[in-house]
Amino acid sequence: MGIGKTGNILLADIGGTNARFALSQHDGGQTGPIDYVKVADFPTVREAIVEVLARKTGGEPPRRAVLAVAGPVTNNRCVMTNSPWVIDGNELQPALGFDSVHVLNDFEVVAWSLPALQAADLIPLGGQDGLPGEPLLVVGPGTGFGVSCLVERHGARLAVVTEAGHATLPAENEREERVIACLRRRLGHVSIERGALSGSGLQSLYEALAEVDGAQVPQRDAAAITKAALDGSCAHSRATLEMFCATLGSVTGNLAVTFGARGGVYIAGGIAPRFPEFLAASAFRARFEAKGRFQDYLRNIPTRLVTRPDASFLGLKMFADHNPD
């Protein structure tokens, strides 16, 4: 019989390039140091887990595992988009002798982390304190645009996983309408993710804005656009990043009223933490609140930037403690 509810738990955050692993004690115990492995070094996730556990455990191995994966999860299984790994909890459980294996989408895990985040993990971006027990929303522009909402009712918690990044990108003024018209000619359907709020979206926005303005600008990727905007070397890059932040505000406000996220809204992902001061000074918050008759509703909702790099492990731990099997 396994350790079950009282033993260590294997936690993992698995991306296309790297996978991170840690052991955590059940129900309030500490999470140990994080171990990094390169996905390319192992043909399967099973072999990576065996290697990590051989290094981490001197005695009996953990009997439970909670794995966050960068991809869609169906029936406890994920076929990774950017690596050959297939993470199938129902196969890993008997193969490795676990009592249970949970496979979760990585943004679902970020949502689970929200109640455990402290003031030092966050940068406030406006609003009030939020209402206890109300839904918590997290959005994240990065490689894609992730959205998840943590809902608590009668002591039970559920992280709602969405594909909101593939909803249609909205425009708030004539200039943005012209940019989206340009993007539509290039892309067909202009989604939130492809049109603006991701790394490739920021690049698309940069190119479309140049076409609208008739500007001749050098080709830049998202990192170069951000750098040129922040160091003041390119006015067009700065205008692009300003539109990115304003659009992020509009989209996040739409999602906040959609989910009734009166507990608070959190910005995560790999892009926004690179320019917190720029984001705070931008039109983000004004556009977040600009919802006509619902402006007062949104004015009370706090928006916060998540800066803690290991927030996913907080979420994995919160899920494991809340779902003791």
mmCIF file of C-alpha atoms in Angstrom:
data_model
loop_
_atom_site.group_PDB
_atom_site.id
_atom_site.type_symbol
_atom_site.label_atom_id
_atom_site.label_comp_id
_atom_site.label_asym_id
_atom_site.label_seq_id
_atom_site.Cartn_x
_atom_site.Cartn_y
_atom_site.Cartn_z
ATOM 1 C CA MET A 1 0.000 0.000 0.000
ATOM 2 C CA GLY A 2 1.330 3.497 -0.885
ATOM 3 C CA ILE A 3 2.029 6.435 1.361
ATOM 4 C CA GLY A 4 -1.258 7.963 0.191
ATOM 5 C CA LYS A 5 -2.389 11.088 1.983
ATOM 6 C CA THR A 6 0.541 11.503 4.354
ATOM 7 C CA GLY A 7 3.641 11.041 2.171
ATOM 8 C CA ASN A 8 5.662 13.098 -0.254
ATOM 9 C CA ILE A 9 4.196 14.272 -3.553
ATOM 10 C CA LEU A 10 6.081 14.666 -6.815
ATOM 11 C CA LEU A 11 5.355 18.067 -8.381
ATOM 12 C CA ALA A 12 6.388 18.894 -11.947
ATOM 13 C CA ASP A 13 6.174 21.825 -14.347
ATOM 14 C CA ILE A 14 6.792 20.470 -17.855
ATOM 15 C CA GLY A 15 7.415 22.713 -20.837
ATOM 16 C CA GLY A 16 8.577 22.025 -24.357
ATOM 17 C CA THR A 17 12.254 22.595 -23.556
ATOM 18 C CA ASN A 18 12.694 22.147 -19.805
ATOM 19 C CA ALA A 19 10.942 20.220 -17.056
ATOM 20 C CA ARG A 20 11.162 21.147 -13.378
ATOM 21 C CA PHE A 21 10.539 18.733 -10.521
ATOM 22 C CA ALA A 22 10.228 19.056 -6.754
ATOM 23 C CA LEU A 23 9.095 16.939 -3.828
ATOM 24 C CA SER A 24 6.554 18.311 -1.407
ATOM 25 C CA GLN A 25 5.066 17.064 1.816
ATOM 26 C CA HIS A 26 1.316 16.671 1.937
ATOM 27 C CA ASP A 27 -0.965 19.207 3.620
ATOM 28 C CA GLY A 28 1.057 22.245 4.578
ATOM 29 C CA GLY A 29 4.523 20.725 4.423
ATOM 30 C CA GLN A 30 7.480 22.334 2.696
ATOM 31 C CA THR A 31 8.346 21.959 -0.974
ATOM 32 C CA GLY A 32 11.950 20.946 -1.565
ATOM 33 C CA PRO A 33 14.460 22.309 -4.083
ATOM 34 C CA ILE A 34 13.536 22.362 -7.750
ATOM 35 C CA ASP A 35 15.379 19.991 -10.090
ATOM 36 C CA TYR A 36 15.726 20.957 -13.765
ATOM 37 C CA VAL A 37 16.057 18.538 -16.695
ATOM 38 C CA LYS A 38 16.147 19.133 -20.443
ATOM 39 C CA VAL A 39 13.264 17.442 -22.217
ATOM 40 C CA ALA A 40 15.535 16.536 -25.154
ATOM 41 C CA ASP A 41 17.742 14.436 -22.847
ATOM 42 C CA PHE A 42 14.963 11.895 -22.219
ATOM 43 C CA PRO A 43 12.865 9.989 -24.778
ATOM 44 C CA THR A 44 9.861 9.884 -22.439
ATOM 45 C CA VAL A 45 8.586 11.657 -19.345
ATOM 46 C CA ARG A 46 8.670 8.328 -17.503
ATOM 47 C CA GLU A 47 12.448 8.079 -17.917
ATOM 48 C CA ALA A 48 12.875 11.669 -16.769
ATOM 49 C CA ILE A 49 10.827 10.992 -13.627
ATOM 50 C CA VAL A 50 12.810 7.829 -12.856
ATOM 51 C CA GLU A 51 16.069 9.774 -13.161
ATOM 52 C CA VAL A 52 14.836 12.640 -10.978
ATOM 53 C CA LEU A 53 13.495 10.332 -8.278
ATOM 54 C CA ALA A 54 16.752 8.401 -8.209
ATOM 55 C CA ARG A 55 18.505 11.664 -7.333
ATOM 56 C CA LYS A 56 15.877 13.036 -4.969
ATOM 57 C CA THR A 57 14.733 10.121 -2.829
ATOM 58 C CA GLY A 58 16.890 8.118 -0.483
ATOM 59 C CA GLY A 59 14.043 5.979 0.837
ATOM 60 C CA GLU A 60 10.587 5.074 -0.416
ATOM 61 C CA PRO A 61 9.575 7.223 -3.406
ATOM 62 C CA PRO A 62 6.488 9.448 -3.420
ATOM 63 C CA ARG A 63 3.215 7.750 -4.229
ATOM 64 C CA ARG A 64 1.388 10.746 -5.704
ATOM 65 C CA ALA A 65 2.236 13.079 -8.581
ATOM 66 C CA VAL A 66 0.773 16.336 -9.871
ATOM 67 C CA LEU A 67 2.139 17.409 -13.249
ATOM 68 C CA ALA A 68 1.614 20.774 -14.967
ATOM 69 C CA VAL A 69 2.014 20.645 -18.738
ATOM 70 C CA ALA A 70 2.243 23.336 -21.410
ATOM 71 C CA GLY A 71 -0.592 22.063 -23.557
ATOM 72 C CA PRO A 72 -4.226 20.983 -23.639
ATOM 73 C CA VAL A 73 -5.189 18.149 -21.295
ATOM 74 C CA THR A 74 -7.925 15.649 -22.138
ATOM 75 C CA ASN A 75 -8.748 12.670 -19.924
ATOM 76 C CA ASN A 76 -5.615 13.216 -17.825
ATOM 77 C CA ARG A 77 -3.420 13.115 -20.931
ATOM 78 C CA CYS A 78 -1.441 15.698 -22.898
ATOM 79 C CA VAL A 79 0.370 15.328 -26.216
ATOM 80 C CA MET A 80 3.042 18.014 -25.982
ATOM 81 C CA THR A 81 3.089 20.486 -28.854
ATOM 82 C CA ASN A 82 6.808 21.328 -28.850
ATOM 83 C CA SER A 83 8.340 18.043 -27.700
ATOM 84 C CA PRO A 84 7.879 14.329 -28.394
ATOM 85 C CA TRP A 85 6.657 13.624 -24.868
ATOM 86 C CA VAL A 86 3.163 12.323 -24.231
ATOM 87 C CA ILE A 87 2.170 12.832 -20.588
ATOM 88 C CA ASP A 88 -0.511 10.277 -19.746
ATOM 89 C CA GLY A 89 -1.362 10.099 -16.059
ATOM 90 C CA ASN A 90 -3.318 6.889 -16.470
ATOM 91 C CA GLU A 91 -0.244 5.162 -17.928
ATOM 92 C CA LEU A 92 2.290 6.698 -15.546
ATOM 93 C CA GLN A 93 0.339 5.682 -12.456
ATOM 94 C CA PRO A 94 0.819 1.890 -12.761
ATOM 95 C CA ALA A 95 4.154 2.143 -14.580
ATOM 96 C CA LEU A 96 5.770 4.085 -11.728
ATOM 97 C CA GLY A 97 3.769 2.637 -8.854
ATOM 98 C CA PHE A 98 1.971 5.864 -7.952
ATOM 99 C CA ASP A 99 -1.348 5.836 -6.125
ATOM 100 C CA SER A 100 -2.483 8.745 -8.322
ATOM 101 C CA VAL A 101 -1.185 10.992 -11.090
ATOM 102 C CA HIS A 102 -2.949 14.247 -12.000
ATOM 103 C CA VAL A 103 -2.056 15.990 -15.275
ATOM 104 C CA LEU A 104 -3.097 19.657 -15.356
ATOM 105 C CA ASN A 105 -2.791 22.434 -17.897
ATOM 106 C CA ASP A 106 -0.066 24.860 -16.836
ATOM 107 C CA PHE A 107 -2.436 27.824 -16.671
ATOM 108 C CA GLU A 108 -4.880 25.852 -14.579
ATOM 109 C CA VAL A 109 -1.999 25.430 -12.123
ATOM 110 C CA VAL A 110 -1.305 29.186 -12.112
ATOM 111 C CA ALA A 111 -4.949 29.738 -11.171
ATOM 112 C CA TRP A 112 -4.558 27.326 -8.244
ATOM 113 C CA SER A 113 -1.586 29.389 -7.010
ATOM 114 C CA LEU A 114 -3.512 32.660 -6.663
ATOM 115 C CA PRO A 115 -4.788 32.274 -3.064
ATOM 116 C CA ALA A 116 -1.251 31.443 -1.893
ATOM 117 C CA LEU A 117 0.467 34.475 -3.459
ATOM 118 C CA GLN A 118 1.757 37.078 -1.012
ATOM 119 C CA ALA A 119 2.269 40.828 -1.391
ATOM 120 C CA ALA A 120 5.964 40.283 -2.196
ATOM 121 C CA ASP A 121 4.941 38.113 -5.178
ATOM 122 C CA LEU A 122 2.781 40.824 -6.742
ATOM 123 C CA ILE A 123 2.894 44.367 -8.114
ATOM 124 C CA PRO A 124 -0.441 46.226 -7.704
ATOM 125 C CA LEU A 125 -1.892 47.746 -10.870
ATOM 126 C CA GLY A 126 -4.939 49.521 -9.460
ATOM 127 C CA GLY A 127 -8.315 48.744 -7.937
ATOM 128 C CA GLN A 128 -9.480 47.928 -4.416
ATOM 129 C CA ASP A 129 -8.971 44.824 -2.257
ATOM 130 C CA GLY A 130 -11.297 42.360 -3.959
ATOM 131 C CA LEU A 131 -14.151 40.415 -2.381
ATOM 132 C CA PRO A 132 -13.342 37.258 -0.382
ATOM 133 C CA GLY A 133 -14.657 34.056 -1.899
ATOM 134 C CA GLU A 134 -15.325 35.592 -5.310
ATOM 135 C CA PRO A 135 -13.711 34.230 -8.518
ATOM 136 C CA LEU A 136 -10.021 34.938 -9.156
ATOM 137 C CA LEU A 137 -8.982 35.431 -12.782
ATOM 138 C CA VAL A 138 -5.492 35.037 -14.237
ATOM 139 C CA VAL A 139 -4.464 36.000 -17.772
ATOM 140 C CA GLY A 140 -1.047 35.527 -19.278
ATOM 141 C CA PRO A 141 0.450 36.817 -22.499
ATOM 142 C CA GLY A 142 3.498 34.706 -23.355
ATOM 143 C CA THR A 143 4.063 32.129 -26.088
ATOM 144 C CA GLY A 144 0.267 32.139 -26.283
ATOM 145 C CA PHE A 145 -2.438 33.855 -24.248
ATOM 146 C CA GLY A 146 -3.547 31.809 -21.256
ATOM 147 C CA VAL A 147 -6.718 32.410 -19.253
ATOM 148 C CA SER A 148 -7.993 30.515 -16.220
ATOM 149 C CA CYS A 149 -10.396 31.320 -13.413
ATOM 150 C CA LEU A 150 -10.409 29.879 -9.884
ATOM 151 C CA VAL A 151 -13.912 29.509 -8.466
ATOM 152 C CA GLU A 152 -14.683 28.572 -4.853
ATOM 153 C CA ARG A 153 -18.110 27.467 -3.705
ATOM 154 C CA HIS A 154 -19.020 25.796 -0.407
ATOM 155 C CA GLY A 155 -15.380 24.959 0.331
ATOM 156 C CA ALA A 156 -14.740 23.307 -3.046
ATOM 157 C CA ARG A 157 -12.393 24.875 -5.589
ATOM 158 C CA LEU A 158 -12.372 24.513 -9.355
ATOM 159 C CA ALA A 159 -9.978 26.046 -11.855
ATOM 160 C CA VAL A 160 -11.830 26.737 -15.094
ATOM 161 C CA VAL A 161 -9.507 26.256 -18.067
ATOM 162 C CA THR A 162 -10.369 28.253 -21.186
ATOM 163 C CA GLU A 163 -9.310 28.865 -24.773
ATOM 164 C CA ALA A 164 -10.098 32.570 -24.477
ATOM 165 C CA GLY A 165 -6.918 33.472 -26.367
ATOM 166 C CA HIS A 166 -8.635 32.292 -29.536
ATOM 167 C CA ALA A 167 -11.611 34.625 -29.112
ATOM 168 C CA THR A 168 -11.788 37.586 -31.500
ATOM 169 C CA LEU A 169 -9.553 40.573 -30.750
ATOM 170 C CA PRO A 170 -11.642 43.677 -29.937
ATOM 171 C CA ALA A 171 -10.997 47.258 -31.036
ATOM 172 C CA GLU A 172 -11.766 50.279 -28.845
ATOM 173 C CA ASN A 173 -11.073 53.111 -31.298
ATOM 174 C CA GLU A 174 -10.667 53.871 -34.993
ATOM 175 C CA ARG A 175 -6.887 53.404 -34.968
ATOM 176 C CA GLU A 176 -7.203 49.926 -33.490
ATOM 177 C CA GLU A 177 -9.933 49.108 -36.024
ATOM 178 C CA ARG A 178 -7.504 49.970 -38.824
ATOM 179 C CA VAL A 179 -4.798 47.808 -37.260
ATOM 180 C CA ILE A 180 -7.202 44.881 -36.930
ATOM 181 C CA ALA A 181 -8.358 45.345 -40.538
ATOM 182 C CA CYS A 182 -4.722 45.060 -41.591
ATOM 183 C CA LEU A 183 -4.272 41.949 -39.458
ATOM 184 C CA ARG A 184 -7.454 40.446 -40.910
ATOM 185 C CA ARG A 185 -6.010 40.703 -44.416
ATOM 186 C CA ARG A 186 -2.954 38.797 -43.202
ATOM 187 C CA LEU A 187 -4.467 36.291 -40.820
ATOM 188 C CA GLY A 188 -8.135 35.890 -41.641
ATOM 189 C CA HIS A 189 -9.586 35.546 -38.163
ATOM 190 C CA VAL A 190 -7.760 37.909 -35.771
ATOM 191 C CA SER A 191 -7.657 36.272 -32.369
ATOM 192 C CA ILE A 192 -6.551 37.878 -29.123
ATOM 193 C CA GLU A 193 -3.464 35.687 -29.141
ATOM 194 C CA ARG A 194 -2.329 35.981 -32.763
ATOM 195 C CA GLY A 195 -3.337 39.607 -33.167
ATOM 196 C CA ALA A 196 -1.735 41.151 -30.091
ATOM 197 C CA LEU A 197 -1.388 39.429 -26.732
ATOM 198 C CA SER A 198 1.461 36.957 -27.181
ATOM 199 C CA GLY A 199 5.053 37.050 -28.378
ATOM 200 C CA SER A 200 4.057 36.479 -32.008
ATOM 201 C CA GLY A 201 1.032 38.740 -31.470
ATOM 202 C CA LEU A 202 3.252 41.635 -30.371
ATOM 203 C CA GLN A 203 5.280 41.192 -33.549
ATOM 204 C CA SER A 204 2.077 41.126 -35.648
ATOM 205 C CA LEU A 205 0.901 44.295 -33.919
ATOM 206 C CA TYR A 206 4.249 46.000 -34.638
ATOM 207 C CA GLU A 207 4.049 45.142 -38.345
ATOM 208 C CA ALA A 208 0.376 46.048 -38.758
ATOM 209 C CA LEU A 209 0.811 49.358 -36.957
ATOM 210 C CA ALA A 210 3.719 50.193 -39.275
ATOM 211 C CA GLU A 211 1.527 49.477 -42.291
ATOM 212 C CA VAL A 212 -1.293 51.658 -40.940
ATOM 213 C CA ASP A 213 1.129 54.510 -40.225
ATOM 214 C CA GLY A 214 3.090 54.082 -43.453
ATOM 215 C CA ALA A 215 6.263 53.687 -41.411
ATOM 216 C CA GLN A 216 9.427 51.946 -42.583
ATOM 217 C CA VAL A 217 10.718 49.976 -39.608
ATOM 218 C CA PRO A 218 13.284 47.173 -39.225
ATOM 219 C CA GLN A 219 12.068 43.632 -38.670
ATOM 220 C CA ARG A 220 11.993 42.857 -34.948
ATOM 221 C CA ASP A 221 10.813 39.974 -32.796
ATOM 222 C CA ALA A 222 8.917 40.484 -29.537
ATOM 223 C CA ALA A 223 12.048 40.732 -27.388
ATOM 224 C CA ALA A 224 13.624 43.324 -29.693
ATOM 225 C CA ILE A 225 10.373 45.344 -29.862
ATOM 226 C CA THR A 226 10.158 45.409 -26.076
ATOM 227 C CA LYS A 227 13.815 46.389 -25.692
ATOM 228 C CA ALA A 228 13.576 49.190 -28.263
ATOM 229 C CA ALA A 229 10.383 50.474 -26.625
ATOM 230 C CA LEU A 230 11.885 50.543 -23.155
ATOM 231 C CA ASP A 231 15.267 52.043 -24.039
ATOM 232 C CA GLY A 232 13.656 54.778 -26.150
ATOM 233 C CA SER A 233 15.499 53.868 -29.340
ATOM 234 C CA CYS A 234 12.361 53.328 -31.445
ATOM 235 C CA ALA A 235 9.197 55.426 -31.204
ATOM 236 C CA HIS A 236 7.279 52.868 -33.281
ATOM 237 C CA SER A 237 8.217 50.057 -30.878
ATOM 238 C CA ARG A 238 7.068 52.221 -27.997
ATOM 239 C CA ALA A 239 3.737 52.919 -29.705
ATOM 240 C CA THR A 240 3.355 49.173 -30.288
ATOM 241 C CA LEU A 241 3.988 48.342 -26.645
ATOM 242 C CA GLU A 242 1.547 51.077 -25.583
ATOM 243 C CA MET A 243 -1.143 49.537 -27.799
ATOM 244 C CA PHE A 244 -0.273 46.097 -26.403
ATOM 245 C CA CYS A 245 -0.840 47.326 -22.825
ATOM 246 C CA ALA A 246 -4.058 49.140 -23.726
ATOM 247 C CA THR A 247 -5.383 46.061 -25.511
ATOM 248 C CA LEU A 248 -4.407 43.901 -22.547
ATOM 249 C CA GLY A 249 -6.515 46.198 -20.365
ATOM 250 C CA SER A 250 -9.556 45.963 -22.649
ATOM 251 C CA VAL A 251 -9.365 42.191 -23.017
ATOM 252 C CA THR A 252 -8.761 41.639 -19.299
ATOM 253 C CA GLY A 253 -11.708 43.873 -18.417
ATOM 254 C CA ASN A 254 -13.910 41.876 -20.800
ATOM 255 C CA LEU A 255 -12.833 38.644 -19.125
ATOM 256 C CA ALA A 256 -13.331 40.099 -15.638
ATOM 257 C CA VAL A 257 -16.998 40.901 -16.312
ATOM 258 C CA THR A 258 -17.445 37.587 -18.146
ATOM 259 C CA PHE A 259 -16.281 35.566 -15.138
ATOM 260 C CA GLY A 260 -17.508 37.965 -12.467
ATOM 261 C CA ALA A 261 -13.937 38.004 -11.141
ATOM 262 C CA ARG A 262 -14.587 40.281 -8.177
ATOM 263 C CA GLY A 263 -11.951 38.492 -6.094
ATOM 264 C CA GLY A 264 -9.181 39.933 -8.250
ATOM 265 C CA VAL A 265 -7.437 39.768 -11.609
ATOM 266 C CA TYR A 266 -3.833 38.662 -12.021
ATOM 267 C CA ILE A 267 -1.453 39.188 -14.951
ATOM 268 C CA ALA A 268 1.064 36.377 -15.408
ATOM 269 C CA GLY A 269 2.906 34.927 -18.419
ATOM 270 C CA GLY A 270 6.379 35.634 -19.728
ATOM 271 C CA ILE A 271 5.912 39.104 -21.261
ATOM 272 C CA ALA A 272 4.351 41.601 -18.838
ATOM 273 C CA PRO A 273 6.777 41.009 -15.894
ATOM 274 C CA ARG A 274 9.554 42.390 -18.121
ATOM 275 C CA PHE A 275 8.137 45.953 -17.986
ATOM 276 C CA PRO A 276 6.117 46.467 -14.778
ATOM 277 C CA GLU A 277 6.713 50.229 -14.611
ATOM 278 C CA PHE A 278 5.721 50.709 -18.262
ATOM 279 C CA LEU A 279 2.568 48.618 -17.748
ATOM 280 C CA ALA A 280 1.619 50.546 -14.601
ATOM 281 C CA ALA A 281 2.027 53.891 -16.405
ATOM 282 C CA SER A 282 0.172 52.741 -19.536
ATOM 283 C CA ALA A 283 -3.513 52.861 -20.444
ATOM 284 C CA PHE A 284 -3.932 49.298 -19.112
ATOM 285 C CA ARG A 285 -5.970 50.151 -16.017
ATOM 286 C CA ALA A 286 -8.053 52.886 -17.670
ATOM 287 C CA ARG A 287 -9.011 50.501 -20.465
ATOM 288 C CA PHE A 288 -9.691 47.723 -17.944
ATOM 289 C CA GLU A 289 -12.321 49.937 -16.277
ATOM 290 C CA ALA A 290 -13.764 51.449 -19.475
ATOM 291 C CA LYS A 291 -16.925 49.349 -19.637
ATOM 292 C CA GLY A 292 -19.632 52.020 -19.640
ATOM 293 C CA ARG A 293 -22.308 51.333 -17.044
ATOM 294 C CA PHE A 294 -20.085 48.698 -15.432
ATOM 295 C CA GLN A 295 -17.175 51.047 -14.777
ATOM 296 C CA ASP A 296 -17.884 51.149 -11.036
ATOM 297 C CA TYR A 297 -18.047 47.334 -10.951
ATOM 298 C CA LEU A 298 -14.581 47.114 -12.505
ATOM 299 C CA ARG A 299 -13.132 50.010 -10.505
ATOM 300 C CA ASN A 300 -13.429 47.867 -7.370
ATOM 301 C CA ILE A 301 -11.619 44.853 -8.848
ATOM 302 C CA PRO A 302 -7.884 44.769 -8.089
ATOM 303 C CA THR A 303 -5.414 44.019 -10.884
ATOM 304 C CA ARG A 304 -2.000 42.642 -9.923
ATOM 305 C CA LEU A 305 1.115 41.572 -11.818
ATOM 306 C CA VAL A 306 2.522 38.193 -10.744
ATOM 307 C CA THR A 307 6.320 38.397 -10.380
ATOM 308 C CA ARG A 308 7.044 35.163 -8.491
ATOM 309 C CA PRO A 309 8.926 32.828 -10.892
ATOM 310 C CA ASP A 310 7.927 29.565 -9.164
ATOM 311 C CA ALA A 311 4.223 30.365 -8.825
ATOM 312 C CA SER A 312 3.439 27.135 -10.677
ATOM 313 C CA PHE A 313 4.838 25.096 -7.790
ATOM 314 C CA LEU A 314 2.606 26.993 -5.385
ATOM 315 C CA GLY A 315 -0.321 26.032 -7.605
ATOM 316 C CA LEU A 316 0.724 22.393 -7.822
ATOM 317 C CA LYS A 317 1.000 22.272 -4.048
ATOM 318 C CA MET A 318 -2.375 23.974 -3.548
ATOM 319 C CA PHE A 319 -4.037 21.516 -5.912
ATOM 320 C CA ALA A 320 -2.402 18.517 -4.224
ATOM 321 C CA ASP A 321 -3.472 19.678 -0.759
ATOM 322 C CA HIS A 322 -7.029 20.431 -1.925
ATOM 323 C CA ASN A 323 -7.338 17.084 -3.757
ATOM 324 C CA PRO A 324 -5.898 14.497 -1.364
ATOM 325 C CA ASP A 325 -7.347 11.553 -3.340
#
